[in-house]
Amino acid sequence: MSGQEIEQLIRLLGRLPGFGPRSARRVALYLLREPQSRLAPLARAMERAGEAIRTCSSCGNLDTVDPCHICADPLRDHALVCVVETVGDLWALERAGVHRGVYQVLGGTLSPLAGTGPEDLNIAPLFARLEAGQVREVILALGATVEGATTLHWLMDRLAPYTAPQGTVTVSRVAQGVPMGGALDVLDDGTLAAALGARRPA
Amino acid sequence: MSGQEIEQLIRLLGRLPGFGPRSARRVALYLLREPQSRLAPLARAMERAGEAIRTCSSCGNLDTVDPCHICADPLRDHALVCVVETVGDLWALERAGVHRGVYQVLGGTLSPLAGTGPEDLNIAPLFARLEAGQVREVILALGATVEGATTLHWLMDRLAPYTAPQGTVTVSRVAQGVPMGGALDVLDDGTLAAALGARRPA
Ligand SMILES: [Zn+2]
Ligand SMILES: [Zn+2]
């Protein structure tokens, strides 16, 4: 309709997560109305980020340095490892500022249906450090989904040899329950069941 | 948090229409997880679209050629001109395939509050063609907003000399009412009033 370069831009924008044809056209028009001040800087930022991006060989985080700034930080507790599914989860925990240790980013979950097995998960660095006696506690911060639960139980089996009585490593998992500020009547049944099951004395 | 190149990409993505910090991070992560197959092609498409983009000097459409493919199409009715506010409106009408004439894209509306006056609107080409006797009908397809109505009335005043009894040009405006497939109870009062006011024998 408007030249193949424009159509191609709209097509690629339409593949982004959360995008449909309508939002792709809206963003394309927004960029194309001001090519110099909107389109060009974003294209440049993408190119530069693409050149700068590194996957941390230690934890799997995305950063512009390897090891990432978290793994390279001597002030963090490197014996406290939080296992997350994705880099997005890591970023969320960092924004919340709630974890003072380091991370292990699995890059996915176990899912027989999707064909992802243990060999697809980025877990070897964690076990290398467990073998070297460098880990005191492993926090499993996985999603409250079927895949998250499957991955959690597989990990707990693999971590068992490092915990008491054979080893000294502590393995913990994040609590499930009512989100802060969340009303009970909008939560799904699974969350309500987990919140009730994990009840404490008031 | 993750290197300035990544932060800059997230910042620019966050300025796109419909984006917030959360969606900017999500899209950045999606792109950065696969730099070669996701980020690079989109950056290239942006660059190419930015180089190819032209504003049609006749109608104001965005295209890769000037005059645009609509203005250059001999099969379209060049005496039937549809006035729209934005290129997005033009694209929507083209997708719907409901207009067989050409367009005039104003590039905005009259808005004393926003400081946009007649000199900010791309309207001169239309009046040049009216003066040259090349226009038979002008369809005003402006938004049903205060600014759209202000612009519509200003345009009708300026078009008056070309209509009967002095001239032969017809000026029409798109109907306002209940959108196709729309339930009445989700429409705002203004739309309901317009739909009632423009009622016809059933
Ligand atoms: Zn790292
Ligand atoms: Zn044109």
mmCIF file of C-alpha atoms and ligand atoms in Angstrom:
data_model
loop_
_atom_site.group_PDB
_atom_site.id
_atom_site.type_symbol
_atom_site.label_atom_id
_atom_site.label_comp_id
_atom_site.label_asym_id
_atom_site.label_seq_id
_atom_site.Cartn_x
_atom_site.Cartn_y
_atom_site.Cartn_z
ATOM 1 C CA MET A 1 0.000 0.000 0.000
ATOM 2 C CA SER A 2 2.768 2.492 0.868
ATOM 3 C CA GLY A 3 6.027 1.166 -0.529
ATOM 4 C CA GLN A 4 7.804 -2.035 0.463
ATOM 5 C CA GLU A 5 10.201 -0.385 2.927
ATOM 6 C CA ILE A 6 7.248 0.922 4.960
ATOM 7 C CA GLU A 7 5.351 -2.365 4.675
ATOM 8 C CA GLN A 8 8.419 -4.284 5.853
ATOM 9 C CA LEU A 9 8.809 -1.999 8.880
ATOM 10 C CA ILE A 10 5.141 -2.504 9.808
ATOM 11 C CA ARG A 11 5.502 -6.285 9.331
ATOM 12 C CA LEU A 12 8.524 -6.519 11.659
ATOM 13 C CA LEU A 13 6.952 -4.224 14.268
ATOM 14 C CA GLY A 14 3.873 -6.471 14.194
ATOM 15 C CA ARG A 15 6.001 -9.409 15.412
ATOM 16 C CA LEU A 16 7.001 -7.671 18.650
ATOM 17 C CA PRO A 17 5.424 -9.005 21.845
ATOM 18 C CA GLY A 18 2.175 -7.200 22.644
ATOM 19 C CA PHE A 19 1.887 -5.870 19.083
ATOM 20 C CA GLY A 20 -0.894 -6.372 16.558
ATOM 21 C CA PRO A 21 -1.276 -4.916 13.063
ATOM 22 C CA ARG A 22 -2.956 -1.805 14.500
ATOM 23 C CA SER A 23 -0.235 -0.960 17.015
ATOM 24 C CA ALA A 24 2.454 -1.759 14.431
ATOM 25 C CA ARG A 25 0.945 0.786 12.023
ATOM 26 C CA ARG A 26 0.534 3.357 14.793
ATOM 27 C CA VAL A 27 4.174 3.043 15.877
ATOM 28 C CA ALA A 28 5.394 3.045 12.249
ATOM 29 C CA LEU A 29 3.459 6.246 11.535
ATOM 30 C CA TYR A 30 4.744 7.849 14.735
ATOM 31 C CA LEU A 31 8.327 7.070 13.684
ATOM 32 C CA LEU A 32 7.913 7.946 9.997
ATOM 33 C CA ARG A 33 6.317 11.322 10.685
ATOM 34 C CA GLU A 34 9.631 12.469 12.198
ATOM 35 C CA PRO A 35 12.326 10.291 10.592
ATOM 36 C CA GLN A 36 15.234 12.402 11.844
ATOM 37 C CA SER A 37 14.178 12.857 15.467
ATOM 38 C CA ARG A 38 12.315 9.595 16.076
ATOM 39 C CA LEU A 39 13.169 6.829 13.618
ATOM 40 C CA ALA A 40 16.901 7.416 13.197
ATOM 41 C CA PRO A 41 17.760 7.613 16.929
ATOM 42 C CA LEU A 42 15.815 4.407 17.659
ATOM 43 C CA ALA A 43 17.467 2.554 14.747
ATOM 44 C CA ARG A 44 20.872 3.753 15.997
ATOM 45 C CA ALA A 45 20.080 2.706 19.587
ATOM 46 C CA MET A 46 19.096 -0.756 18.331
ATOM 47 C CA GLU A 47 22.283 -1.126 16.351
ATOM 48 C CA ARG A 48 24.444 -0.033 19.273
ATOM 49 C CA ALA A 49 22.626 -2.251 21.752
ATOM 50 C CA GLY A 50 22.950 -5.163 19.319
ATOM 51 C CA GLU A 51 26.698 -4.614 19.075
ATOM 52 C CA ALA A 52 27.163 -4.089 22.818
ATOM 53 C CA ILE A 53 24.987 -6.932 24.113
ATOM 54 C CA ARG A 54 26.700 -9.842 25.905
ATOM 55 C CA THR A 55 25.258 -12.895 27.626
ATOM 56 C CA CYS A 56 26.989 -13.274 30.995
ATOM 57 C CA SER A 57 28.888 -16.586 30.836
ATOM 58 C CA SER A 58 28.504 -16.915 34.585
ATOM 59 C CA CYS A 59 24.801 -16.249 35.266
ATOM 60 C CA GLY A 60 23.113 -15.830 31.860
ATOM 61 C CA ASN A 61 22.138 -12.169 32.416
ATOM 62 C CA LEU A 62 22.087 -9.838 29.396
ATOM 63 C CA ASP A 63 24.520 -6.948 29.842
ATOM 64 C CA THR A 64 27.151 -5.010 27.922
ATOM 65 C CA VAL A 65 29.974 -6.687 29.851
ATOM 66 C CA ASP A 66 30.817 -10.339 30.565
ATOM 67 C CA PRO A 67 30.812 -11.198 33.432
ATOM 68 C CA CYS A 68 27.813 -8.953 34.006
ATOM 69 C CA HIS A 69 27.928 -6.077 36.479
ATOM 70 C CA ILE A 70 26.168 -8.227 39.095
ATOM 71 C CA CYS A 71 28.601 -11.150 38.859
ATOM 72 C CA ALA A 72 31.512 -8.690 38.852
ATOM 73 C CA ASP A 73 30.307 -6.835 41.954
ATOM 74 C CA PRO A 74 32.513 -7.756 44.965
ATOM 75 C CA LEU A 75 29.950 -6.240 47.346
ATOM 76 C CA ARG A 76 27.308 -8.815 46.456
ATOM 77 C CA ASP A 77 26.958 -12.147 48.256
ATOM 78 C CA HIS A 78 28.271 -14.659 45.712
ATOM 79 C CA ALA A 79 27.377 -17.613 47.960
ATOM 80 C CA LEU A 80 23.671 -16.723 47.724
ATOM 81 C CA VAL A 81 22.327 -17.702 44.290
ATOM 82 C CA CYS A 82 18.815 -16.900 43.107
ATOM 83 C CA VAL A 83 17.609 -19.134 40.254
ATOM 84 C CA VAL A 84 15.180 -17.410 37.839
ATOM 85 C CA GLU A 85 13.599 -18.451 34.562
ATOM 86 C CA THR A 86 14.349 -15.367 32.468
ATOM 87 C CA VAL A 87 16.468 -12.218 32.305
ATOM 88 C CA GLY A 88 13.181 -10.331 32.698
ATOM 89 C CA ASP A 89 12.701 -11.976 36.100
ATOM 90 C CA LEU A 90 16.252 -10.996 37.076
ATOM 91 C CA TRP A 91 15.615 -7.382 36.039
ATOM 92 C CA ALA A 92 12.352 -7.324 38.020
ATOM 93 C CA LEU A 93 14.121 -8.531 41.188
ATOM 94 C CA GLU A 94 16.908 -5.979 40.644
ATOM 95 C CA ARG A 95 14.389 -3.149 40.222
ATOM 96 C CA ALA A 96 12.719 -4.257 43.451
ATOM 97 C CA GLY A 97 16.182 -4.309 45.104
ATOM 98 C CA VAL A 98 15.235 -7.366 47.137
ATOM 99 C CA HIS A 99 18.161 -9.733 46.404
ATOM 100 C CA ARG A 100 21.714 -8.992 47.545
ATOM 101 C CA GLY A 101 23.234 -12.170 46.084
ATOM 102 C CA VAL A 102 23.861 -13.287 42.510
ATOM 103 C CA TYR A 103 21.681 -15.097 39.965
ATOM 104 C CA GLN A 104 21.415 -18.102 37.716
ATOM 105 C CA VAL A 105 19.181 -17.440 34.689
ATOM 106 C CA LEU A 106 17.818 -20.749 33.342
ATOM 107 C CA GLY A 107 16.633 -19.180 30.095
ATOM 108 C CA GLY A 108 13.429 -21.199 30.200
ATOM 109 C CA THR A 109 11.607 -23.987 32.017
ATOM 110 C CA LEU A 110 11.246 -27.722 31.625
ATOM 111 C CA SER A 111 8.308 -28.356 29.319
ATOM 112 C CA PRO A 112 7.750 -31.773 27.726
ATOM 113 C CA LEU A 113 5.004 -30.222 25.586
ATOM 114 C CA ALA A 114 7.299 -27.491 24.222
ATOM 115 C CA GLY A 115 10.175 -29.994 23.919
ATOM 116 C CA THR A 116 12.466 -28.209 26.416
ATOM 117 C CA GLY A 117 14.519 -30.600 28.489
ATOM 118 C CA PRO A 118 17.280 -30.181 31.124
ATOM 119 C CA GLU A 119 19.908 -29.779 28.380
ATOM 120 C CA ASP A 120 18.142 -26.572 27.239
ATOM 121 C CA LEU A 121 18.508 -24.903 30.631
ATOM 122 C CA ASN A 122 21.524 -22.765 31.557
ATOM 123 C CA ILE A 123 22.288 -24.523 34.842
ATOM 124 C CA ALA A 124 25.846 -25.898 34.512
ATOM 125 C CA PRO A 125 27.549 -22.802 36.029
ATOM 126 C CA LEU A 126 25.503 -23.214 39.222
ATOM 127 C CA PHE A 127 26.539 -26.852 39.665
ATOM 128 C CA ALA A 128 30.168 -26.020 38.937
ATOM 129 C CA ARG A 129 30.046 -23.517 41.790
ATOM 130 C CA LEU A 130 28.216 -25.971 44.052
ATOM 131 C CA GLU A 131 30.954 -28.543 43.343
ATOM 132 C CA ALA A 132 33.594 -25.951 44.179
ATOM 133 C CA GLY A 133 31.916 -25.299 47.543
ATOM 134 C CA GLN A 134 31.187 -21.654 46.653
ATOM 135 C CA VAL A 135 27.447 -21.708 47.349
ATOM 136 C CA ARG A 136 25.732 -21.375 50.743
ATOM 137 C CA GLU A 137 22.098 -20.953 49.701
ATOM 138 C CA VAL A 138 20.072 -21.446 46.511
ATOM 139 C CA ILE A 139 16.788 -19.527 46.233
ATOM 140 C CA LEU A 140 14.421 -20.962 43.638
ATOM 141 C CA ALA A 141 12.418 -18.004 42.287
ATOM 142 C CA LEU A 142 10.441 -19.782 39.589
ATOM 143 C CA GLY A 143 7.023 -18.925 38.226
ATOM 144 C CA ALA A 144 3.865 -20.346 39.799
ATOM 145 C CA THR A 145 3.060 -22.259 36.604
ATOM 146 C CA VAL A 146 2.993 -25.947 35.703
ATOM 147 C CA GLU A 147 6.362 -25.554 33.948
ATOM 148 C CA GLY A 148 7.782 -23.584 36.880
ATOM 149 C CA ALA A 149 6.701 -26.313 39.315
ATOM 150 C CA THR A 150 8.125 -29.067 37.082
ATOM 151 C CA THR A 151 11.435 -27.210 36.869
ATOM 152 C CA LEU A 152 11.459 -26.581 40.614
ATOM 153 C CA HIS A 153 11.039 -30.244 41.494
ATOM 154 C CA TRP A 154 13.656 -31.337 38.977
ATOM 155 C CA LEU A 155 16.074 -28.770 40.442
ATOM 156 C CA MET A 156 15.338 -29.854 44.025
ATOM 157 C CA ASP A 157 16.202 -33.443 43.068
ATOM 158 C CA ARG A 158 19.458 -32.345 41.491
ATOM 159 C CA LEU A 159 20.306 -30.119 44.473
ATOM 160 C CA ALA A 160 19.547 -32.820 47.085
ATOM 161 C CA PRO A 161 23.142 -34.200 47.203
ATOM 162 C CA TYR A 162 24.409 -30.741 48.274
ATOM 163 C CA THR A 163 21.913 -30.336 51.151
ATOM 164 C CA ALA A 164 21.806 -31.925 54.598
ATOM 165 C CA PRO A 165 22.662 -34.527 55.644
ATOM 166 C CA GLN A 166 25.286 -34.993 52.864
ATOM 167 C CA GLY A 167 25.977 -31.297 52.246
ATOM 168 C CA THR A 168 25.610 -27.859 53.814
ATOM 169 C CA VAL A 169 23.733 -25.941 51.122
ATOM 170 C CA THR A 170 20.301 -24.515 51.960
ATOM 171 C CA VAL A 171 17.647 -24.603 49.234
ATOM 172 C CA SER A 172 14.642 -22.311 49.562
ATOM 173 C CA ARG A 173 11.803 -21.253 47.297
ATOM 174 C CA VAL A 174 9.880 -18.017 47.049
ATOM 175 C CA ALA A 175 6.509 -17.952 48.800
ATOM 176 C CA GLN A 176 3.292 -18.075 46.827
ATOM 177 C CA GLY A 177 0.267 -16.134 47.942
ATOM 178 C CA VAL A 178 -1.738 -12.948 47.685
ATOM 179 C CA PRO A 179 0.243 -10.209 45.886
ATOM 180 C CA MET A 180 0.825 -7.050 47.914
ATOM 181 C CA GLY A 181 -2.142 -4.741 47.422
ATOM 182 C CA GLY A 182 -4.077 -7.496 45.716
ATOM 183 C CA ALA A 183 -7.734 -8.202 46.497
ATOM 184 C CA LEU A 184 -8.620 -11.847 47.019
ATOM 185 C CA ASP A 185 -11.587 -11.814 44.670
ATOM 186 C CA VAL A 186 -9.501 -11.183 41.561
ATOM 187 C CA LEU A 187 -7.022 -14.009 42.241
ATOM 188 C CA ASP A 188 -7.245 -17.358 40.513
ATOM 189 C CA ASP A 189 -8.029 -20.533 42.447
ATOM 190 C CA GLY A 190 -4.443 -21.796 42.439
ATOM 191 C CA THR A 191 -3.129 -18.611 44.048
ATOM 192 C CA LEU A 192 -5.898 -18.683 46.658
ATOM 193 C CA ALA A 193 -5.153 -22.336 47.459
ATOM 194 C CA ALA A 194 -1.421 -21.598 47.780
ATOM 195 C CA ALA A 195 -2.101 -18.555 49.958
ATOM 196 C CA LEU A 196 -4.335 -20.580 52.277
ATOM 197 C CA GLY A 197 -1.954 -23.531 52.351
ATOM 198 C CA ALA A 198 0.968 -21.287 53.363
ATOM 199 C CA ARG A 199 -1.020 -19.537 56.110
ATOM 200 C CA ARG A 200 0.797 -18.438 59.294
ATOM 201 C CA PRO A 201 -0.297 -17.474 62.809
ATOM 202 C CA ALA A 202 -1.514 -13.859 62.693
ATOM 203 C CA MET B 1 21.447 -1.317 35.514
ATOM 204 C CA SER B 2 22.500 -3.186 32.350
ATOM 205 C CA GLY B 3 24.868 -0.965 30.407
ATOM 206 C CA GLN B 4 24.070 2.393 28.831
ATOM 207 C CA GLU B 5 23.385 1.003 25.330
ATOM 208 C CA ILE B 6 20.613 -1.212 26.719
ATOM 209 C CA GLU B 7 19.250 1.559 28.947
ATOM 210 C CA GLN B 8 19.155 3.952 25.990
ATOM 211 C CA LEU B 9 17.242 1.412 23.882
ATOM 212 C CA ILE B 10 14.684 0.921 26.679
ATOM 213 C CA ARG B 11 14.378 4.715 27.107
ATOM 214 C CA LEU B 12 13.667 5.310 23.400
ATOM 215 C CA LEU B 13 11.244 2.377 23.181
ATOM 216 C CA GLY B 14 9.411 3.833 26.195
ATOM 217 C CA ARG B 15 8.634 6.984 24.174
ATOM 218 C CA LEU B 16 6.682 5.103 21.509
ATOM 219 C CA PRO B 17 2.896 5.584 21.520
ATOM 220 C CA GLY B 18 1.177 2.996 23.696
ATOM 221 C CA PHE B 19 4.450 2.127 25.483
ATOM 222 C CA GLY B 20 5.272 2.310 29.166
ATOM 223 C CA PRO B 21 8.461 1.314 30.983
ATOM 224 C CA ARG B 22 7.179 -2.261 31.328
ATOM 225 C CA SER B 23 6.411 -2.814 27.643
ATOM 226 C CA ALA B 24 9.669 -1.068 26.665
ATOM 227 C CA ARG B 25 11.660 -3.515 28.785
ATOM 228 C CA ARG B 26 9.677 -6.472 27.451
ATOM 229 C CA VAL B 27 10.290 -5.488 23.818
ATOM 230 C CA ALA B 28 13.973 -4.703 24.512
ATOM 231 C CA LEU B 29 14.466 -8.131 26.099
ATOM 232 C CA TYR B 30 12.644 -9.819 23.235
ATOM 233 C CA LEU B 31 14.963 -8.099 20.732
ATOM 234 C CA LEU B 32 18.162 -8.514 22.751
ATOM 235 C CA ARG B 33 17.656 -12.238 23.349
ATOM 236 C CA GLU B 34 18.092 -12.795 19.584
ATOM 237 C CA PRO B 35 20.174 -9.846 18.316
ATOM 238 C CA GLN B 36 20.871 -11.389 14.918
ATOM 239 C CA SER B 37 17.390 -12.584 14.025
ATOM 240 C CA ARG B 38 15.260 -9.950 15.782
ATOM 241 C CA LEU B 39 17.128 -6.757 16.617
ATOM 242 C CA ALA B 40 19.296 -6.398 13.498
ATOM 243 C CA PRO B 41 16.488 -6.901 10.929
ATOM 244 C CA LEU B 42 14.259 -4.362 12.696
ATOM 245 C CA ALA B 43 17.072 -1.802 12.933
ATOM 246 C CA ARG B 44 17.788 -2.325 9.223
ATOM 247 C CA ALA B 45 14.098 -2.000 8.318
ATOM 248 C CA MET B 46 13.944 1.280 10.258
ATOM 249 C CA GLU B 47 16.986 2.639 8.501
ATOM 250 C CA ARG B 48 15.677 1.680 5.070
ATOM 251 C CA ALA B 49 12.206 3.076 5.755
ATOM 252 C CA GLY B 50 13.789 6.275 7.062
ATOM 253 C CA GLU B 51 15.798 6.669 3.854
ATOM 254 C CA ALA B 52 12.889 5.761 1.581
ATOM 255 C CA ILE B 53 10.142 7.807 3.235
ATOM 256 C CA ARG B 54 8.697 10.774 1.308
ATOM 257 C CA THR B 55 5.878 13.152 2.136
ATOM 258 C CA CYS B 56 3.662 13.461 -0.924
ATOM 259 C CA SER B 57 3.864 17.105 -2.022
ATOM 260 C CA SER B 58 0.385 16.824 -3.451
ATOM 261 C CA CYS B 59 -1.710 15.246 -0.669
ATOM 262 C CA GLY B 60 0.582 14.899 2.384
ATOM 263 C CA ASN B 61 0.514 11.082 2.429
ATOM 264 C CA LEU B 62 3.627 9.219 3.598
ATOM 265 C CA ASP B 63 4.980 6.941 0.886
ATOM 266 C CA THR B 64 8.259 5.944 -0.727
ATOM 267 C CA VAL B 65 7.474 7.957 -3.870
ATOM 268 C CA ASP B 66 6.398 11.580 -4.431
ATOM 269 C CA PRO B 67 3.711 12.020 -5.695
ATOM 270 C CA CYS B 68 2.395 9.075 -3.698
ATOM 271 C CA HIS B 69 0.966 5.995 -5.404
ATOM 272 C CA ILE B 70 -2.562 7.303 -4.838
ATOM 273 C CA CYS B 71 -1.945 10.727 -6.409
ATOM 274 C CA ALA B 72 -0.072 9.039 -9.280
ATOM 275 C CA ASP B 73 -2.863 6.541 -9.982
ATOM 276 C CA PRO B 74 -4.696 7.532 -13.215
ATOM 277 C CA LEU B 75 -7.543 5.149 -12.376
ATOM 278 C CA ARG B 76 -8.559 7.135 -9.295
ATOM 279 C CA ASP B 77 -11.023 10.011 -9.402
ATOM 280 C CA HIS B 78 -8.814 13.096 -8.957
ATOM 281 C CA ALA B 79 -11.832 15.411 -8.856
ATOM 282 C CA LEU B 80 -13.071 13.728 -5.658
ATOM 283 C CA VAL B 81 -10.947 14.845 -2.712
ATOM 284 C CA CYS B 82 -11.295 13.400 0.807
ATOM 285 C CA VAL B 83 -9.884 15.671 3.536
ATOM 286 C CA VAL B 84 -8.487 13.778 6.545
ATOM 287 C CA GLU B 85 -6.602 14.852 9.648
ATOM 288 C CA THR B 86 -3.739 12.348 9.581
ATOM 289 C CA VAL B 87 -1.934 9.827 7.395
ATOM 290 C CA GLY B 88 -3.285 7.181 9.781
ATOM 291 C CA ASP B 89 -6.833 8.208 8.777
ATOM 292 C CA LEU B 90 -5.871 7.947 5.090
ATOM 293 C CA TRP B 91 -4.420 4.463 5.637
ATOM 294 C CA ALA B 92 -7.573 3.370 7.505
ATOM 295 C CA LEU B 93 -9.799 4.522 4.616
ATOM 296 C CA GLU B 94 -7.504 2.775 2.100
ATOM 297 C CA ARG B 95 -7.618 -0.472 4.091
ATOM 298 C CA ALA B 96 -11.400 -0.223 4.132
ATOM 299 C CA GLY B 97 -11.306 0.395 0.363
ATOM 300 C CA VAL B 98 -14.192 2.849 0.615
ATOM 301 C CA HIS B 99 -12.778 5.903 -1.221
ATOM 302 C CA ARG B 100 -12.017 5.855 -4.948
ATOM 303 C CA GLY B 101 -10.812 9.481 -5.117
ATOM 304 C CA VAL B 102 -7.702 11.186 -3.769
ATOM 305 C CA TYR B 103 -6.893 12.768 -0.411
ATOM 306 C CA GLN B 104 -5.761 15.907 1.327
ATOM 307 C CA VAL B 105 -3.989 15.168 4.629
ATOM 308 C CA LEU B 106 -4.201 18.214 6.907
ATOM 309 C CA GLY B 107 -1.559 16.883 9.295
ATOM 310 C CA GLY B 108 -3.555 18.063 12.295
ATOM 311 C CA THR B 109 -6.560 20.082 13.383
ATOM 312 C CA LEU B 110 -7.258 23.637 14.400
ATOM 313 C CA SER B 111 -6.738 23.874 18.143
ATOM 314 C CA PRO B 112 -6.390 27.267 19.861
ATOM 315 C CA LEU B 113 -5.404 25.408 23.059
ATOM 316 C CA ALA B 114 -2.568 23.488 21.362
ATOM 317 C CA GLY B 115 -1.606 26.617 19.384
ATOM 318 C CA THR B 116 -2.316 25.102 15.955
ATOM 319 C CA GLY B 117 -3.752 27.606 13.475
ATOM 320 C CA PRO B 118 -4.696 27.487 9.784
ATOM 321 C CA GLU B 119 -1.053 28.068 8.784
ATOM 322 C CA ASP B 120 -0.115 24.740 10.402
ATOM 323 C CA LEU B 121 -2.507 22.759 8.211
ATOM 324 C CA ASN B 122 -1.462 21.263 4.863
ATOM 325 C CA ILE B 123 -4.360 22.690 2.865
ATOM 326 C CA ALA B 124 -2.794 24.887 0.138
ATOM 327 C CA PRO B 125 -2.633 22.102 -2.498
ATOM 328 C CA LEU B 126 -6.403 21.579 -2.212
ATOM 329 C CA PHE B 127 -7.165 25.252 -2.825
ATOM 330 C CA ALA B 128 -4.718 25.388 -5.718
ATOM 331 C CA ARG B 129 -6.669 22.574 -7.339
ATOM 332 C CA LEU B 130 -10.006 24.205 -6.513
ATOM 333 C CA GLU B 131 -8.775 27.416 -8.164
ATOM 334 C CA ALA B 132 -7.722 25.430 -11.223
ATOM 335 C CA GLY B 133 -11.214 23.940 -11.480
ATOM 336 C CA GLN B 134 -9.935 20.393 -10.943
ATOM 337 C CA VAL B 135 -12.225 19.473 -8.041
ATOM 338 C CA ARG B 136 -15.839 18.287 -8.264
ATOM 339 C CA GLU B 137 -16.475 17.176 -4.661
ATOM 340 C CA VAL B 138 -14.738 17.619 -1.301
ATOM 341 C CA ILE B 139 -15.523 15.044 1.414
ATOM 342 C CA LEU B 140 -14.666 16.230 4.915
ATOM 343 C CA ALA B 141 -13.699 13.097 6.893
ATOM 344 C CA LEU B 142 -12.671 14.722 10.133
ATOM 345 C CA GLY B 143 -12.822 13.283 13.628
ATOM 346 C CA ALA B 144 -15.917 13.707 15.803
ATOM 347 C CA THR B 145 -13.964 15.811 18.302
ATOM 348 C CA VAL B 146 -14.064 19.468 19.310
ATOM 349 C CA GLU B 147 -10.959 20.116 17.195
ATOM 350 C CA GLY B 148 -12.393 18.139 14.282
ATOM 351 C CA ALA B 149 -15.613 20.177 14.411
ATOM 352 C CA THR B 150 -13.675 23.464 14.651
ATOM 353 C CA THR B 151 -11.589 22.482 11.632
ATOM 354 C CA LEU B 152 -14.676 21.345 9.728
ATOM 355 C CA HIS B 153 -16.460 24.677 10.177
ATOM 356 C CA TRP B 154 -13.362 26.674 9.274
ATOM 357 C CA LEU B 155 -12.965 24.562 6.111
ATOM 358 C CA MET B 156 -16.644 24.950 5.172
ATOM 359 C CA ASP B 157 -16.256 28.747 5.396
ATOM 360 C CA ARG B 158 -13.176 28.643 3.181
ATOM 361 C CA LEU B 159 -14.863 26.293 0.710
ATOM 362 C CA ALA B 160 -18.079 28.358 0.472
ATOM 363 C CA PRO B 161 -16.895 30.490 -2.508
ATOM 364 C CA TYR B 162 -16.459 27.325 -4.588
ATOM 365 C CA THR B 163 -19.956 25.982 -3.875
ATOM 366 C CA ALA B 164 -23.349 27.009 -5.232
ATOM 367 C CA PRO B 165 -24.482 29.585 -6.121
ATOM 368 C CA GLN B 166 -21.010 31.018 -6.968
ATOM 369 C CA GLY B 167 -19.320 27.689 -7.775
ATOM 370 C CA THR B 168 -20.049 24.090 -8.702
ATOM 371 C CA VAL B 169 -18.125 22.165 -6.052
ATOM 372 C CA THR B 170 -20.042 19.868 -3.698
ATOM 373 C CA VAL B 171 -18.895 19.701 -0.068
ATOM 374 C CA SER B 172 -20.007 16.754 2.045
ATOM 375 C CA ARG B 173 -19.078 15.383 5.456
ATOM 376 C CA VAL B 174 -18.951 11.854 6.805
ATOM 377 C CA ALA B 175 -21.947 10.761 8.868
ATOM 378 C CA GLN B 176 -21.692 10.403 12.622
ATOM 379 C CA GLY B 177 -23.532 7.623 14.429
ATOM 380 C CA VAL B 178 -23.429 4.150 15.866
ATOM 381 C CA PRO B 179 -20.371 2.233 14.567
ATOM 382 C CA MET B 180 -21.110 -0.962 12.657
ATOM 383 C CA GLY B 181 -21.436 -3.814 15.122
ATOM 384 C CA GLY B 182 -21.430 -1.392 18.043
ATOM 385 C CA ALA B 183 -23.819 -1.708 20.970
ATOM 386 C CA LEU B 184 -25.488 1.508 22.047
ATOM 387 C CA ASP B 185 -24.692 1.096 25.719
ATOM 388 C CA VAL B 186 -20.943 1.436 25.246
ATOM 389 C CA LEU B 187 -21.138 4.633 23.193
ATOM 390 C CA ASP B 188 -20.517 8.038 24.683
ATOM 391 C CA ASP B 189 -23.287 10.628 24.944
ATOM 392 C CA GLY B 190 -22.032 12.681 22.021
ATOM 393 C CA THR B 191 -22.137 9.735 19.641
ATOM 394 C CA LEU B 192 -25.601 8.777 20.846
ATOM 395 C CA ALA B 193 -26.840 12.346 20.356
ATOM 396 C CA ALA B 194 -25.364 12.485 16.859
ATOM 397 C CA ALA B 195 -26.843 9.090 15.964
ATOM 398 C CA LEU B 196 -30.302 10.161 17.156
ATOM 399 C CA GLY B 197 -30.039 13.563 15.501
ATOM 400 C CA ALA B 198 -29.164 11.984 12.133
ATOM 401 C CA ARG B 199 -31.969 9.406 12.314
ATOM 402 C CA ARG B 200 -33.704 8.321 9.092
ATOM 403 C CA PRO B 201 -36.978 6.625 8.282
ATOM 404 C CA ALA B 202 -36.569 2.899 8.895
HETATM 405 ZN ZN ZN C 1 26.296 -12.486 35.511
HETATM 406 ZN ZN ZN C 2 -0.399 11.922 -2.611
#
